[in-house]
Short mmCIF file of C-alpha atoms in Angstrom, two decimals:
data_model
loop_
_atom_site.label_atom_id
_atom_site.label_comp_id
_atom_site.label_asym_id
_atom_site.label_seq_id
_atom_site.Cartn_x
_atom_site.Cartn_y
_atom_site.Cartn_z
CA MET A 1 89.39 67.87 85.55
CA LEU A 2 93.04 67.93 86.45
CA PRO A 3 95.48 66.63 83.83
CA ALA A 4 97.32 63.32 84.51
CA GLY A 5 100.64 63.36 86.35
CA PRO A 6 102.18 62.18 89.64
CA GLY A 7 100.24 63.73 92.50
CA ARG A 8 97.12 64.38 90.49
CA ASP A 9 94.76 62.46 92.78
CA GLU A 10 96.25 63.90 95.97
CA THR A 11 95.92 67.38 94.55
CA PHE A 12 92.35 66.73 93.49
CA TYR A 13 91.24 65.52 96.92
CA ALA A 14 93.12 68.29 98.77
CA CYS A 15 91.78 71.13 96.65
CA VAL A 16 88.18 70.33 95.73
CA PRO A 17 86.41 70.38 99.14
CA CYS A 18 85.88 74.16 98.88
CA HIS A 19 86.14 75.22 95.28
CA SER A 20 86.22 73.53 91.88
CA THR A 21 89.55 72.79 90.19
CA GLN A 22 88.79 75.58 87.75
CA ILE A 23 90.40 78.21 90.01
CA VAL A 24 93.47 75.99 90.31
CA ARG A 25 93.66 75.16 86.62
CA ARG A 26 93.52 78.80 85.63
CA GLN A 27 96.69 79.81 87.36
CA GLY A 28 100.28 79.74 86.13
CA LEU A 29 102.43 80.23 89.21
CA SER A 30 106.02 79.63 90.27
CA ARG A 31 106.84 77.13 93.06
CA GLU A 32 107.21 79.96 95.61
CA ARG A 33 103.82 81.37 94.71
CA TRP A 34 102.14 77.95 94.79
CA ALA A 35 103.68 77.25 98.21
CA GLU A 36 102.47 80.64 99.39
CA THR A 37 99.00 79.88 97.99
CA ILE A 38 98.79 76.57 99.88
CA ASP A 39 99.94 78.31 103.10
CA TRP A 40 97.24 80.91 102.53
CA MET A 41 94.58 78.19 102.04
CA VAL A 42 95.59 76.78 105.43
CA ALA A 43 96.03 80.06 107.30
CA ARG A 44 92.99 81.94 106.03
CA HIS A 45 90.57 79.42 104.44
CA ASN A 46 90.39 76.44 106.85
CA MET A 47 92.33 73.99 104.69
CA PRO A 48 93.82 71.18 106.82
CA ALA A 49 97.61 71.57 106.77
CA LEU A 50 99.36 69.21 104.36
CA GLU A 51 102.01 66.91 105.86
CA ALA A 52 105.49 66.71 104.36
CA PRO A 53 105.48 63.97 101.71
CA GLU A 54 102.02 64.85 100.49
CA ARG A 55 102.70 68.56 100.46
CA THR A 56 105.78 68.08 98.31
CA LEU A 57 103.91 65.76 95.95
CA ILE A 58 101.09 68.29 95.51
CA LEU A 59 103.46 71.21 95.14
CA ASP A 60 105.47 69.26 92.50
CA TYR A 61 102.24 68.49 90.63
CA LEU A 62 101.02 72.11 90.76
CA VAL A 63 104.31 73.54 89.52
CA GLN A 64 104.69 70.86 86.87
CA THR A 65 101.13 71.24 85.60
CA PHE A 66 100.33 74.89 86.32
CA GLY A 67 103.70 76.56 86.45
CA PRO A 68 104.40 79.95 84.92
CA GLY A 69 105.49 78.33 81.64
CA ALA A 70 102.42 76.08 81.31
CA ALA A 71 99.30 77.21 79.60
CA ALA A 72 96.94 78.73 82.11
CA GLU A 73 93.36 78.05 81.01
CA GLY A 74 91.27 80.86 79.68
CA PRO A 75 92.16 83.83 77.55
CA ARG A 76 95.38 85.65 78.31
CA PRO A 77 95.42 88.17 75.54
CA PHE A 78 98.60 90.07 76.37
CA TYR A 79 102.04 88.61 76.03
CA THR A 80 104.45 91.38 76.66
CA PRO A 81 107.65 89.43 77.31
CA PRO A 82 109.11 90.03 80.74
CA PRO A 83 112.89 90.08 81.18
CA ARG A 84 114.23 86.50 81.28
CA ARG A 85 115.53 86.81 84.86
CA ASN A 86 115.50 89.51 87.51
CA PRO A 87 118.74 91.44 86.97
CA PHE A 88 118.38 93.06 90.37
CA GLN A 89 118.11 89.90 92.41
CA THR A 90 121.01 89.27 94.74
CA GLN A 91 121.79 85.63 95.54
CA MET B 1 91.14 74.15 68.05
CA ARG B 2 94.12 71.93 68.79
CA GLN B 3 96.39 74.22 66.88
CA GLU B 4 95.16 77.32 68.74
CA ARG B 5 95.86 75.67 72.06
CA GLY B 6 99.36 74.74 70.91
CA LEU B 7 100.04 78.32 69.93
CA HIS B 8 98.68 79.52 73.17
CA GLU B 9 100.98 77.30 75.15
CA LEU B 10 103.98 78.34 73.11
CA TYR B 11 103.24 82.02 73.67
CA THR B 12 102.73 81.62 77.41
CA GLY B 13 106.07 79.82 77.76
CA ASP B 14 108.41 81.97 75.74
CA PRO B 15 106.77 84.58 73.52
CA GLU B 16 109.87 85.58 71.64
CA ARG B 17 110.77 82.02 70.83
CA ALA B 18 107.18 81.44 69.79
CA ASP B 19 107.50 84.30 67.36
CA ARG B 20 110.58 82.79 65.85
CA VAL B 21 109.13 79.27 65.68
CA VAL B 22 105.70 80.14 64.47
CA PHE B 23 106.11 83.28 62.51
CA GLY B 24 109.79 83.55 61.87
CA ARG B 25 110.21 87.05 63.15
CA ASN B 26 113.01 88.35 65.33
CA ALA B 27 112.52 90.89 68.06
CA GLY B 28 114.61 93.96 67.38
CA PRO B 29 116.59 95.70 70.08
CA ASP B 30 113.56 97.91 70.66
CA ARG B 31 111.47 94.79 71.17
CA ARG B 32 109.50 95.37 68.04
CA GLY B 33 109.76 92.52 65.57
CA PHE B 34 108.69 92.91 62.03
CA LEU B 35 106.48 90.41 60.38
CA LYS B 36 107.60 89.66 56.92
CA GLY B 37 107.76 86.98 54.25
CA ALA B 38 106.95 83.48 55.54
CA GLY B 39 106.20 84.77 59.07
CA LEU B 40 103.57 87.15 57.87
CA ALA B 41 102.06 84.42 55.71
CA ALA B 42 102.07 81.94 58.61
CA LEU B 43 100.36 84.34 60.99
CA GLY B 44 97.97 85.27 58.23
CA ALA B 45 97.17 81.61 57.71
CA ALA B 46 96.53 81.08 61.45
CA ILE B 47 94.07 83.95 61.48
CA GLY B 48 92.71 83.24 58.03
CA ALA B 49 93.44 86.67 56.52
CA ALA B 50 96.19 89.03 55.45
CA ILE B 51 97.37 91.60 58.02
CA PRO B 52 97.68 95.00 56.32
CA PHE B 53 99.50 96.56 59.32
CA GLY B 54 101.41 93.35 60.18
CA ARG B 55 104.79 95.05 60.04
CA TYR B 56 103.78 97.09 63.14
CA MET B 57 102.82 94.14 65.33
CA PRO B 58 104.99 94.06 68.48
CA ALA B 59 107.14 90.99 69.06
CA GLY B 60 105.92 88.28 71.43
CA TYR B 61 102.38 89.40 70.82
CA LEU B 62 99.66 86.84 70.41
CA PRO B 63 96.99 88.33 68.11
CA VAL B 64 93.72 88.74 69.97
CA ALA B 65 92.09 86.59 67.32
CA LEU B 66 93.61 83.49 68.93
CA ALA B 67 91.88 83.52 72.31
CA GLN B 68 89.60 80.84 73.86
CA ASP B 69 86.97 80.62 76.59
CA LYS B 70 83.95 78.83 78.16
CA LYS B 71 80.34 79.95 78.48
CA LEU B 72 78.09 80.50 81.50
CA VAL B 73 74.76 78.64 81.80
CA PHE B 74 72.61 80.28 84.51
CA PRO B 75 68.87 81.21 84.67
CA GLY B 76 68.30 84.86 83.83
CA LYS B 77 71.85 85.33 82.57
CA ASP B 78 73.02 85.74 79.00
CA GLY B 79 74.62 82.56 77.64
CA GLY B 80 77.39 84.66 76.16
CA LEU B 81 78.96 85.39 79.56
CA VAL B 82 82.28 83.60 80.12
CA LEU B 83 82.51 81.32 83.10
CA LEU B 84 85.70 81.95 85.03
CA GLY B 85 84.87 79.70 87.98
CA ASP B 86 81.84 77.57 88.86
CA ARG B 87 82.46 77.30 92.62
CA PRO B 88 82.52 80.13 93.66
CA LEU B 89 80.48 81.37 90.70
CA VAL B 90 82.43 83.92 88.68
CA ALA B 91 81.56 85.05 85.15
CA GLU B 92 82.61 87.94 82.97
CA THR B 93 80.94 89.72 80.06
CA PRO B 94 82.64 89.78 76.71
CA ALA B 95 83.08 93.42 75.63
CA HIS B 96 80.65 93.23 72.69
CA LEU B 97 77.86 92.24 75.13
CA LEU B 98 78.52 95.47 77.07
CA ASP B 99 77.37 97.63 74.12
CA ASP B 100 74.26 98.91 75.94
CA ARG B 101 74.60 102.28 77.59
CA VAL B 102 73.07 100.82 80.76
CA THR B 103 74.06 97.20 81.30
CA PRO B 104 71.05 94.84 81.38
CA THR B 105 71.00 92.52 84.38
CA ALA B 106 71.32 89.46 82.12
CA LYS B 107 74.66 90.83 80.92
CA HIS B 108 76.15 92.02 84.20
CA PHE B 109 79.23 90.12 85.42
CA ILE B 110 79.04 87.87 88.50
CA ARG B 111 81.65 87.65 91.25
CA ASN B 112 80.85 85.53 94.28
CA ASN B 113 83.40 84.73 96.97
CA GLY B 114 81.53 82.12 99.00
CA GLN B 115 78.58 79.75 98.61
CA THR B 116 75.60 81.42 96.93
CA PRO B 117 72.82 81.79 99.55
CA GLU B 118 69.30 80.52 98.99
CA PRO B 119 66.99 83.16 97.50
CA VAL B 120 64.89 85.03 100.11
CA ALA B 121 61.12 84.96 99.69
CA ASN B 122 60.31 88.15 101.66
CA ALA B 123 62.84 90.75 100.60
CA ASP B 124 61.22 93.55 102.64
CA GLY B 125 61.65 91.49 105.83
CA TRP B 126 65.45 91.20 105.38
CA GLU B 127 67.23 93.00 108.19
CA ILE B 128 70.46 94.93 108.25
CA ALA B 129 72.31 96.20 111.30
CA ILE B 130 74.34 99.37 111.74
CA ASP B 131 76.66 99.18 114.75
CA GLY B 132 80.14 99.86 116.11
CA GLU B 133 81.19 103.50 116.54
CA VAL B 134 77.69 104.93 116.40
CA ASN B 135 75.51 106.65 119.02
CA THR B 136 72.40 104.60 118.19
CA PRO B 137 72.92 101.13 116.80
CA LEU B 138 70.13 100.37 114.31
CA LYS B 139 68.31 97.35 112.97
CA LEU B 140 66.38 98.15 109.83
CA LYS B 141 64.24 96.05 107.58
CA VAL B 142 64.53 96.60 103.84
CA GLY B 143 60.88 97.70 103.80
CA GLU B 144 61.70 100.43 106.34
CA LEU B 145 64.71 101.61 104.30
CA ARG B 146 62.38 102.45 101.44
CA THR B 147 60.00 104.47 103.57
CA ARG B 148 62.41 106.18 105.98
CA PHE B 149 65.03 107.46 103.56
CA PRO B 150 65.05 109.14 100.15
CA VAL B 151 65.36 106.62 97.32
CA VAL B 152 68.04 107.26 94.67
CA SER B 153 68.20 105.58 91.25
CA GLN B 154 71.08 106.03 88.79
CA PRO B 155 73.46 104.05 86.51
CA MET B 156 76.85 103.53 88.14
CA VAL B 157 79.92 101.47 87.32
CA LEU B 158 80.54 98.38 89.40
CA GLU B 159 83.84 96.72 88.60
CA CYS B 160 85.74 93.73 90.02
CA GLY B 161 89.01 94.77 91.63
CA GLY B 162 90.75 92.10 89.48
CA ASN B 163 89.39 93.32 86.16
CA GLY B 164 92.21 93.27 83.56
CA ARG B 165 94.23 90.69 85.56
CA THR B 166 95.13 88.55 82.53
CA GLN B 167 97.21 91.37 81.17
CA PHE B 168 99.88 90.71 83.76
CA GLN B 169 102.97 88.72 82.85
CA PRO B 170 104.16 86.70 84.73
CA PRO B 171 100.55 85.67 85.42
CA ALA B 172 99.07 87.11 88.61
CA ARG B 173 97.08 84.90 90.93
CA GLY B 174 93.30 84.98 90.92
CA ASN B 175 90.33 84.81 88.58
CA PRO B 176 91.51 85.39 85.00
CA TRP B 177 89.44 88.47 84.12
CA THR B 178 90.03 89.99 80.74
CA MET B 179 88.18 93.35 80.58
CA GLY B 180 84.64 92.11 81.28
CA GLY B 181 84.51 92.29 85.09
CA VAL B 182 82.56 95.51 84.75
CA GLY B 183 79.05 96.78 84.21
CA CYS B 184 77.03 99.96 84.51
CA ALA B 185 73.53 98.99 85.68
CA THR B 186 70.94 101.31 87.20
CA TRP B 187 71.06 100.84 90.94
CA THR B 188 68.20 101.85 93.17
CA GLY B 189 68.50 102.22 96.90
CA VAL B 190 69.07 104.56 99.79
CA ARG B 191 72.20 106.48 100.58
CA LEU B 192 74.47 104.73 103.02
CA ALA B 193 75.24 108.22 104.31
CA ASP B 194 71.57 108.83 105.31
CA VAL B 195 71.41 105.54 107.18
CA LEU B 196 74.73 106.14 108.95
CA ARG B 197 73.61 109.62 109.92
CA ALA B 198 70.48 108.16 111.45
CA ALA B 199 72.74 105.99 113.61
CA GLY B 200 75.02 108.94 114.39
CA PRO B 201 78.71 108.19 113.74
CA LYS B 202 80.88 108.88 116.78
CA PRO B 203 83.78 111.32 116.32
CA GLY B 204 86.24 108.39 116.35
CA ALA B 205 84.56 106.58 113.44
CA ILE B 206 86.89 106.52 110.47
CA TYR B 207 86.28 103.24 108.58
CA THR B 208 83.47 100.83 107.72
CA ALA B 209 83.32 97.05 107.88
CA HIS B 210 80.83 95.27 105.63
CA PHE B 211 79.25 91.89 106.33
CA GLY B 212 77.12 89.60 104.16
CA ALA B 213 75.05 86.45 104.62
CA ASP B 214 76.94 84.19 102.21
CA LEU B 215 78.69 81.17 103.68
CA HIS B 216 82.45 80.62 103.44
CA LEU B 217 83.42 78.02 100.80
CA SER B 218 84.57 75.64 103.53
CA GLY B 219 81.03 75.71 104.99
CA ASP B 220 82.37 77.11 108.32
CA ALA B 221 79.55 79.41 109.55
CA ASP B 222 82.01 81.36 111.74
CA LYS B 223 84.10 82.49 108.81
CA GLN B 224 83.24 85.24 106.33
CA PRO B 225 84.10 84.64 102.69
CA ILE B 226 84.92 88.32 102.37
CA SER B 227 84.48 91.39 104.55
CA ARG B 228 85.88 94.62 103.31
CA GLY B 229 85.36 98.28 104.21
CA VAL B 230 86.04 101.82 103.10
CA ARG B 231 87.17 105.12 104.57
CA LEU B 232 84.22 106.87 106.14
CA ALA B 233 84.40 109.66 103.55
CA LYS B 234 83.59 107.17 100.76
CA ALA B 235 80.80 105.62 102.83
CA MET B 236 79.33 109.15 103.21
CA ASP B 237 79.56 109.92 99.48
CA PRO B 238 75.98 110.60 98.31
CA ASN B 239 76.46 108.01 95.51
CA THR B 240 77.28 105.12 97.83
CA LEU B 241 74.03 103.19 98.17
CA ILE B 242 72.40 100.33 99.98
CA ALA B 243 70.72 98.99 96.83
CA PHE B 244 67.63 96.85 96.66
CA ALA B 245 66.89 97.11 92.93
CA MET B 246 68.89 96.61 89.78
CA ASN B 247 67.57 98.03 86.50
CA GLY B 248 64.16 98.63 88.11
CA GLU B 249 63.66 95.07 89.32
CA PRO B 250 64.15 93.62 92.82
CA LEU B 251 67.88 92.86 93.20
CA PRO B 252 68.37 89.26 92.00
CA ASN B 253 69.82 86.77 94.46
CA ILE B 254 72.84 86.11 92.32
CA HIS B 255 73.71 89.83 92.41
CA GLY B 256 73.43 90.02 96.21
CA GLY B 257 69.69 90.45 96.76
CA PRO B 258 67.70 91.39 98.76
CA VAL B 259 70.27 94.14 99.47
CA ARG B 260 73.86 94.93 98.70
CA LEU B 261 76.14 97.89 98.93
CA ILE B 262 77.08 99.81 95.82
CA VAL B 263 80.33 101.64 96.42
CA PRO B 264 80.71 102.97 92.88
CA GLY B 265 84.09 103.43 91.20
CA TRP B 266 85.95 101.41 93.86
CA THR B 267 86.89 97.73 93.88
CA GLY B 268 83.67 95.70 93.55
CA SER B 269 84.55 93.72 96.68
CA ALA B 270 83.66 96.81 98.80
CA SER B 271 80.11 96.50 97.47
CA GLN B 272 79.11 93.71 99.87
CA LYS B 273 76.46 91.32 98.58
CA TRP B 274 73.62 89.88 100.75
CA LEU B 275 74.40 92.76 103.12
CA ASN B 276 73.36 92.24 106.70
CA LYS B 277 75.63 94.55 108.72
CA VAL B 278 77.78 97.68 108.46
CA THR B 279 80.03 98.31 111.44
CA LEU B 280 81.78 101.65 111.94
CA ARG B 281 85.33 101.34 113.27
CA ASP B 282 87.91 103.64 114.80
CA LYS B 283 90.59 102.00 112.67
CA GLU B 284 91.07 100.45 109.27
CA HIS B 285 89.07 97.25 108.78
CA ASP B 286 91.03 93.91 108.95
CA GLY B 287 88.44 91.42 107.60
CA PRO B 288 89.17 88.83 104.89
CA GLY B 289 90.21 90.72 101.77
CA MET B 290 91.68 93.69 103.66
CA THR B 291 95.15 92.35 104.45
CA GLY B 292 98.26 90.84 102.83
CA THR B 293 98.30 91.29 99.06
CA ALA B 294 94.48 91.23 98.69
CA TYR B 295 93.15 94.34 97.02
CA ARG B 296 96.51 96.02 97.55
CA VAL B 297 99.07 97.39 95.14
CA PRO B 298 102.69 98.45 95.52
CA VAL B 299 103.41 102.09 96.28
CA ALA B 300 106.88 101.68 94.76
CA PRO B 301 106.84 99.21 91.85
CA ILE B 302 108.31 95.76 92.45
CA PHE B 303 109.97 93.39 90.00
CA PRO B 304 107.29 91.48 87.93
CA GLY B 305 106.91 88.03 89.51
CA ALA B 306 108.75 88.90 92.75
CA ASN B 307 107.58 87.33 95.96
CA HIS B 308 106.03 89.90 98.27
CA ASP B 309 103.93 89.75 101.39
CA GLY B 310 102.24 93.09 100.66
CA LYS B 311 103.86 95.03 103.53
CA GLY B 312 103.90 98.70 102.59
CA PHE B 313 101.38 98.17 99.76
CA ARG B 314 98.41 100.57 99.65
CA ILE B 315 94.73 99.54 99.59
CA LEU B 316 93.32 99.73 96.07
CA GLU B 317 90.43 102.19 96.45
CA SER B 318 89.38 103.96 93.29
CA MET B 319 89.64 101.80 90.17
CA PRO B 320 91.91 103.00 87.39
CA LEU B 321 91.00 104.53 84.01
CA ARG B 322 89.79 101.97 81.46
CA SER B 323 88.08 101.93 78.11
CA ILE B 324 86.46 99.08 76.16
CA VAL B 325 85.49 98.74 72.56
CA THR B 326 81.96 97.27 72.46
CA ALA B 327 81.47 97.44 68.69
CA PRO B 328 82.67 96.03 66.43
CA ALA B 329 82.74 92.75 68.35
CA ASP B 330 86.01 90.96 68.84
CA GLY B 331 86.22 88.51 65.96
CA ALA B 332 83.78 90.40 63.74
CA ARG B 333 83.96 89.61 60.00
CA LEU B 334 83.14 92.60 57.89
CA ALA B 335 81.83 92.36 54.35
CA ALA B 336 84.34 92.54 51.49
CA GLY B 337 84.84 96.13 50.44
CA THR B 338 84.23 97.58 53.90
CA ARG B 339 86.51 100.61 54.26
CA ASP B 340 84.87 102.72 56.92
CA ILE B 341 83.76 101.50 60.31
CA THR B 342 82.24 103.09 63.36
CA VAL B 343 83.94 102.08 66.61
CA ARG B 344 82.15 102.59 69.89
CA GLY B 345 82.51 101.76 73.52
CA HIS B 346 82.62 103.05 77.07
CA ALA B 347 85.29 104.60 79.25
CA TRP B 348 85.42 105.20 83.02
CA ALA B 349 87.99 106.10 85.66
CA GLY B 350 86.86 105.23 89.17
CA ASP B 351 86.51 108.44 91.19
CA LEU B 352 87.70 110.48 88.25
CA THR B 353 86.19 111.10 84.80
CA VAL B 354 87.54 110.49 81.32
CA ARG B 355 88.82 113.47 79.34
CA ALA B 356 89.49 111.74 76.00
CA VAL B 357 89.52 108.41 74.19
CA ASP B 358 91.71 107.70 71.16
CA VAL B 359 91.41 104.72 68.87
CA SER B 360 93.82 103.12 66.43
CA VAL B 361 93.60 100.43 63.73
CA ASP B 362 97.30 100.36 62.83
CA PHE B 363 98.76 98.93 66.03
CA GLY B 364 99.12 102.32 67.59
CA GLN B 365 101.05 104.07 64.79
CA THR B 366 98.28 106.69 64.48
CA TRP B 367 95.36 107.55 66.72
CA VAL B 368 92.00 109.08 66.06
CA ARG B 369 90.29 111.17 68.76
CA ALA B 370 86.80 109.72 69.44
CA ASP B 371 83.64 111.69 70.32
CA LEU B 372 83.07 111.28 74.02
CA THR B 373 79.95 111.96 76.08
CA VAL B 374 79.95 113.40 79.62
CA PRO B 375 78.82 111.00 82.36
CA ALA B 376 75.04 110.88 82.83
CA ASN B 377 75.70 111.26 86.56
CA PRO B 378 78.68 110.69 88.83
CA PHE B 379 80.12 107.16 88.40
CA ALA B 380 78.24 106.44 85.18
CA TRP B 381 80.54 105.39 82.36
CA GLN B 382 81.04 107.62 79.31
CA HIS B 383 80.44 106.57 75.73
CA PHE B 384 82.75 107.09 72.83
CA ALA B 385 82.44 106.69 69.08
CA ALA B 386 84.75 107.24 66.11
CA ARG B 387 84.80 106.63 62.35
CA LEU B 388 87.89 104.78 61.16
CA ARG B 389 89.24 104.02 57.72
CA LEU B 390 90.51 100.55 56.77
CA PRO B 391 92.77 100.76 53.72
CA ALA B 392 92.39 97.18 52.41
CA ALA B 393 90.92 93.78 53.14
CA GLY B 394 92.55 91.80 55.97
CA TYR B 395 93.14 91.54 59.70
CA TYR B 396 93.03 94.59 61.96
CA GLU B 397 92.98 95.26 65.65
CA VAL B 398 91.05 98.16 67.08
CA TRP B 399 92.88 99.62 70.04
CA ALA B 400 91.34 102.04 72.50
CA ARG B 401 93.26 104.33 74.87
CA GLY B 402 91.66 106.67 77.36
CA THR B 403 92.98 109.75 79.19
CA ASP B 404 91.56 110.62 82.56
CA SER B 405 90.60 113.98 84.04
CA GLU B 406 94.06 114.21 85.65
CA GLY B 407 95.85 113.65 82.34
CA ARG B 408 96.95 110.07 82.83
CA THR B 409 96.65 107.78 79.82
CA GLN B 410 96.21 103.99 79.64
CA PRO B 411 99.52 102.21 79.02
CA PHE B 412 100.31 99.63 76.35
CA ALA B 413 101.13 96.98 78.97
CA ALA B 414 99.72 96.44 82.44
CA PRO B 415 101.58 98.72 84.89
CA ASN B 416 102.79 98.16 88.44
CA TRP B 417 102.94 94.30 88.56
CA ASN B 418 101.51 92.98 91.83
CA PRO B 419 100.98 89.41 93.10
CA GLN B 420 97.22 89.41 92.68
CA GLY B 421 97.10 91.42 89.50
CA TYR B 422 95.18 94.62 90.30
CA GLY B 423 95.12 97.68 88.09
CA GLY B 424 95.74 96.09 84.65
CA ASN B 425 94.46 98.87 82.44
CA ALA B 426 96.31 98.38 79.18
CA TYR B 427 94.58 99.32 75.93
CA HIS B 428 91.62 97.22 75.06
CA ARG B 429 92.15 95.40 71.73
CA VAL B 430 89.56 93.93 69.42
CA ALA B 431 90.30 91.74 66.34
CA ILE B 432 88.35 92.35 63.15
CA LEU B 433 88.53 90.98 59.66
CA VAL B 434 87.58 92.58 56.34
CA GLU B 435 86.79 89.73 53.97
CA ALA B 436 88.83 89.69 50.78
#
C-alpha cells in the first residue's frame, strides 16, 4: 500500500488501474523524472491525462514519498555516492 | 528489521553522512573512508560480527549484509525467488539459487510486461505467422515447426535488459533487479533462421518485429505491452530459436508457452513470449520498447541523474559481461574455525565469452584468479571456482570480477548511467560470516 500523505488516495486511484503500486513504490525519482514518467503513462500506456490541480497533487505526493532521497523499496546494494550537484549544469 | 530499514533510508539519502552518523568514519579525499574504533564496532554490531578487512571498506558503502526483499509465491516456482512486481509479474532469482549449471525451470526469473495470458490446452495447435518483407508469408502451427525443421536443444543465457539496475545511483527507473534477472536453461526449438528462410526474406529486409499474445496492462486489445525486434543478422544466428520446450518440458505458460523466441545473449525483451508473429521490416522496428530511453544507452556518457529523451542513444543489443557468485550464499554463516572456502559461480558476456574471473575477500585489495570452464555451447554461461583463505573469524565479502574475450573487465560501480538503468555490471558481492 502507499504510505500516508497528502495526495495518497488520488495517486492510488490514478496509478492502480493497470499495475500494482509495487512498481511505483520501488522507484526513487526526482520531480522531473516523475513528471516524465506520468507523461509517458499517458502518451504510451493509455493513462487518462491528469488535470492541473490533481496532477500537481499526485506529483507532489510521488516526489515527497518516492523521491531520490527516500528509501526505494527492495534491495539496493550499491551506494557509490554521486557528486552532490552537477558541476557542469549551466543555469 | 526496523533498524535495518532505518539504515537503508539513511544510506539512500546521503551515504557519506550515513557513514559519519552510523559508523563515525570520514571519507578521505580519495573517497575511501577507513573504519576504525567506534565506527568499526558499530558496523560490526549491526552485522553481528567483526570485520577483519573493515579498514578497506569504501566510504558510503552499505554492507551487502543489510539488504531486504520479498518472496514469490507461484505454482511450479521456487519460493526463494524475489518478487519485484506482482502486476505485471516480475521475479528475480537470488544468486545462491542459480548455483546449478543449467537453471531449473522452478528457479528461472520471470519478466512479464502485460497481463499473463490463460494457459493454452493444445500447444501444437498454436499458430505463428511470418510476414512483412518475405516472398512467401507463412502461417505455421507449433506441431508443424517440430516436423518441418531441425530441432535444436542447448543451454543458453536469457537475461533481462535491466539486470543490475539497482547498482545505479541516482536510482534508475524500472524494476529493481539486483543480479538475478538471468538464467541459463536448456531451450529446445527450431532455428528462427530456418523458418525465415522458408518464407524467403526479400533483399530489403533488415530488421525483425516480434509480436506476442499477451494483453496490454490497460486491457486495450489494440495495444501491445511490448514489441521489440533485432537486426536480421541476429535473427539469422543459428542459436536464435523459436522455443517450445524449457529443460525438456513443454514451455510453461508463465515463461511464454506454447512458444517464445530465444534471442540468446541479447536483452531478454527481444525474446518475445507467447509468440504469434514475426514481421520482417525494411527499417528498424518502432514498437513499444524500441524508442525513447527504453532498452537504449548513451553513446557518450551523460551526467548521472540528468534528464534525457534518449535522442542519439544506441539500442542495447548484446548484454554486457557479468559474473555472479552462487556459493557461498549471500548471508552464509560458516562454522567457527573455517579458514578455507571454495567460491563458485557463473560468468557470461552476451555475444562474447569470458576470458577470466578473479575473486577477492579483502574488498578488492588482492584478487585470486579462478578456474574457469569454456562454454558448453555458444551463449551458455561459463562456470568458475576458486579456493580462498580467510585469515580470522568475522565478516567478509566475496567479490567477483570478470574479464571478457575483448579484454574489458567489470567495473567497481555501474558504468554509463542512463535513465532506465541498463548495463549495470559492477562486481557481484556476497556477504559471509565466519563464526567466532
